[in-house]
Amino acid sequence: PKFRALFAREAVLASDWYRARLAAQQRRDIAEWEARAANLEKFLARPNYADVASRLGISGRLTAARAALATARAPGYAQTLIGTLGVDPALVR
């Protein structure tokens, strides 16, 4: 019973290793949204692609990427990840 208790949902969610996985997930999400926003900004900065950018709605996508980045940077973001697997901290810088 003592060993099995280690794998109870409440025990897992309260563990330090699980919190580390959520913090790593937050760092990964921030890095992903920063990269997406940077790529969209680079695309918009190319004047010869202005018509394509307009047709594909790149400005709107950039706005959405910036909003997602702000959400991922929010202090309470890790709390929204509770119940997910998170990510192995060894895989994230």
PDB file of C-alpha atoms in Angstrom:
ATOM      1  CA  PRO A   1       0.000   0.000   0.000  1.00  0.00           C
ATOM      2  CA  LYS A   2       2.822   2.429   0.777  1.00  0.00           C
ATOM      3  CA  PHE A   3       4.427   1.836  -2.613  1.00  0.00           C
ATOM      4  CA  ARG A   4       1.096   2.069  -4.443  1.00  0.00           C
ATOM      5  CA  ALA A   5       0.359   5.353  -2.679  1.00  0.00           C
ATOM      6  CA  LEU A   6       3.318   6.884  -4.513  1.00  0.00           C
ATOM      7  CA  PHE A   7       1.359   6.492  -7.749  1.00  0.00           C
ATOM      8  CA  ALA A   8      -1.933   7.908  -6.538  1.00  0.00           C
ATOM      9  CA  ARG A   9      -3.036  10.924  -8.567  1.00  0.00           C
ATOM     10  CA  GLU A  10      -2.772  13.253  -5.590  1.00  0.00           C
ATOM     11  CA  ALA A  11       0.753  12.066  -4.767  1.00  0.00           C
ATOM     12  CA  VAL A  12       1.930  12.471  -8.345  1.00  0.00           C
ATOM     13  CA  LEU A  13       0.433  15.952  -8.705  1.00  0.00           C
ATOM     14  CA  ALA A  14       2.034  17.059  -5.422  1.00  0.00           C
ATOM     15  CA  SER A  15       5.496  15.681  -6.225  1.00  0.00           C
ATOM     16  CA  ASP A  16       8.548  17.818  -6.952  1.00  0.00           C
ATOM     17  CA  TRP A  17       9.414  15.844 -10.061  1.00  0.00           C
ATOM     18  CA  TYR A  18       5.959  16.511 -11.518  1.00  0.00           C
ATOM     19  CA  ARG A  19       6.266  20.255 -10.807  1.00  0.00           C
ATOM     20  CA  ALA A  20       9.648  20.171 -12.575  1.00  0.00           C
ATOM     21  CA  ARG A  21       7.981  18.591 -15.618  1.00  0.00           C
ATOM     22  CA  LEU A  22       5.365  21.366 -15.706  1.00  0.00           C
ATOM     23  CA  ALA A  23       8.022  24.078 -15.378  1.00  0.00           C
ATOM     24  CA  ALA A  24       9.951  22.449 -18.227  1.00  0.00           C
ATOM     25  CA  GLN A  25       6.773  22.364 -20.322  1.00  0.00           C
ATOM     26  CA  GLN A  26       6.284  26.069 -19.702  1.00  0.00           C
ATOM     27  CA  ARG A  27       9.873  26.816 -20.793  1.00  0.00           C
ATOM     28  CA  ARG A  28       9.360  24.704 -23.906  1.00  0.00           C
ATOM     29  CA  ASP A  29       6.072  26.415 -24.763  1.00  0.00           C
ATOM     30  CA  ILE A  30       7.673  29.849 -24.341  1.00  0.00           C
ATOM     31  CA  ALA A  31      10.559  28.882 -26.619  1.00  0.00           C
ATOM     32  CA  GLU A  32       8.179  27.483 -29.240  1.00  0.00           C
ATOM     33  CA  TRP A  33       5.985  30.592 -29.323  1.00  0.00           C
ATOM     34  CA  GLU A  34       9.025  32.894 -29.402  1.00  0.00           C
ATOM     35  CA  ALA A  35      10.355  30.992 -32.413  1.00  0.00           C
ATOM     36  CA  ARG A  36       6.997  31.052 -34.190  1.00  0.00           C
ATOM     37  CA  ALA A  37       6.580  34.781 -33.621  1.00  0.00           C
ATOM     38  CA  ALA A  38      10.131  35.472 -34.803  1.00  0.00           C
ATOM     39  CA  ASN A  39       9.592  33.451 -37.981  1.00  0.00           C
ATOM     40  CA  LEU A  40       6.347  35.266 -38.738  1.00  0.00           C
ATOM     41  CA  GLU A  41       8.020  38.633 -38.124  1.00  0.00           C
ATOM     42  CA  LYS A  42      10.824  37.710 -40.534  1.00  0.00           C
ATOM     43  CA  PHE A  43       8.264  36.706 -43.136  1.00  0.00           C
ATOM     44  CA  LEU A  44       6.369  39.978 -42.752  1.00  0.00           C
ATOM     45  CA  ALA A  45       9.605  41.964 -43.032  1.00  0.00           C
ATOM     46  CA  ARG A  46      10.177  40.700 -46.570  1.00  0.00           C
ATOM     47  CA  PRO A  47       8.535  43.237 -48.893  1.00  0.00           C
ATOM     48  CA  ASN A  48       8.487  40.869 -51.864  1.00  0.00           C
ATOM     49  CA  TYR A  49       6.125  38.569 -49.906  1.00  0.00           C
ATOM     50  CA  ALA A  50       3.627  41.263 -48.902  1.00  0.00           C
ATOM     51  CA  ASP A  51       0.863  39.908 -51.147  1.00  0.00           C
ATOM     52  CA  VAL A  52       1.378  36.336 -49.940  1.00  0.00           C
ATOM     53  CA  ALA A  53       1.497  37.494 -46.309  1.00  0.00           C
ATOM     54  CA  SER A  54      -1.786  39.296 -46.791  1.00  0.00           C
ATOM     55  CA  ARG A  55      -3.427  36.344 -48.486  1.00  0.00           C
ATOM     56  CA  LEU A  56      -2.272  33.919 -45.767  1.00  0.00           C
ATOM     57  CA  GLY A  57      -3.247  36.245 -42.917  1.00  0.00           C
ATOM     58  CA  ILE A  58       0.256  36.305 -41.467  1.00  0.00           C
ATOM     59  CA  SER A  59      -0.442  39.453 -39.431  1.00  0.00           C
ATOM     60  CA  GLY A  60      -3.318  37.695 -37.691  1.00  0.00           C
ATOM     61  CA  ARG A  61      -1.183  34.641 -37.088  1.00  0.00           C
ATOM     62  CA  LEU A  62       1.526  36.829 -35.577  1.00  0.00           C
ATOM     63  CA  THR A  63      -1.020  38.434 -33.276  1.00  0.00           C
ATOM     64  CA  ALA A  64      -2.200  34.985 -32.188  1.00  0.00           C
ATOM     65  CA  ALA A  65       1.389  33.798 -31.638  1.00  0.00           C
ATOM     66  CA  ARG A  66       2.156  36.847 -29.491  1.00  0.00           C
ATOM     67  CA  ALA A  67      -1.004  36.246 -27.456  1.00  0.00           C
ATOM     68  CA  ALA A  68      -0.077  32.591 -26.932  1.00  0.00           C
ATOM     69  CA  LEU A  69       3.427  33.665 -25.909  1.00  0.00           C
ATOM     70  CA  ALA A  70       2.004  36.094 -23.354  1.00  0.00           C
ATOM     71  CA  THR A  71      -0.208  33.314 -22.003  1.00  0.00           C
ATOM     72  CA  ALA A  72       2.747  30.921 -21.727  1.00  0.00           C
ATOM     73  CA  ARG A  73       4.813  33.566 -19.911  1.00  0.00           C
ATOM     74  CA  ALA A  74       2.073  34.276 -17.367  1.00  0.00           C
ATOM     75  CA  PRO A  75       2.957  33.295 -13.791  1.00  0.00           C
ATOM     76  CA  GLY A  76      -0.039  30.960 -13.439  1.00  0.00           C
ATOM     77  CA  TYR A  77       0.531  29.138 -16.735  1.00  0.00           C
ATOM     78  CA  ALA A  78       2.094  26.076 -15.110  1.00  0.00           C
ATOM     79  CA  GLN A  79      -1.085  25.680 -13.040  1.00  0.00           C
ATOM     80  CA  THR A  80      -3.079  25.318 -16.257  1.00  0.00           C
ATOM     81  CA  LEU A  81      -0.870  22.370 -17.193  1.00  0.00           C
ATOM     82  CA  ILE A  82      -1.797  20.303 -14.136  1.00  0.00           C
ATOM     83  CA  GLY A  83      -3.124  16.970 -15.303  1.00  0.00           C
ATOM     84  CA  THR A  84      -0.921  16.874 -18.396  1.00  0.00           C
ATOM     85  CA  LEU A  85       2.319  14.910 -18.697  1.00  0.00           C
ATOM     86  CA  GLY A  86       4.479  17.994 -18.983  1.00  0.00           C
ATOM     87  CA  VAL A  87       7.898  17.370 -20.479  1.00  0.00           C
ATOM     88  CA  ASP A  88      11.071  15.710 -19.232  1.00  0.00           C
ATOM     89  CA  PRO A  89      13.261  18.523 -17.850  1.00  0.00           C
ATOM     90  CA  ALA A  90      16.327  16.870 -19.369  1.00  0.00           C
ATOM     91  CA  LEU A  91      14.894  17.623 -22.834  1.00  0.00           C
ATOM     92  CA  VAL A  92      14.480  21.372 -22.292  1.00  0.00           C
ATOM     93  CA  ARG A  93      17.182  23.964 -21.821  1.00  0.00           C
TER      94      ARG A  93
END
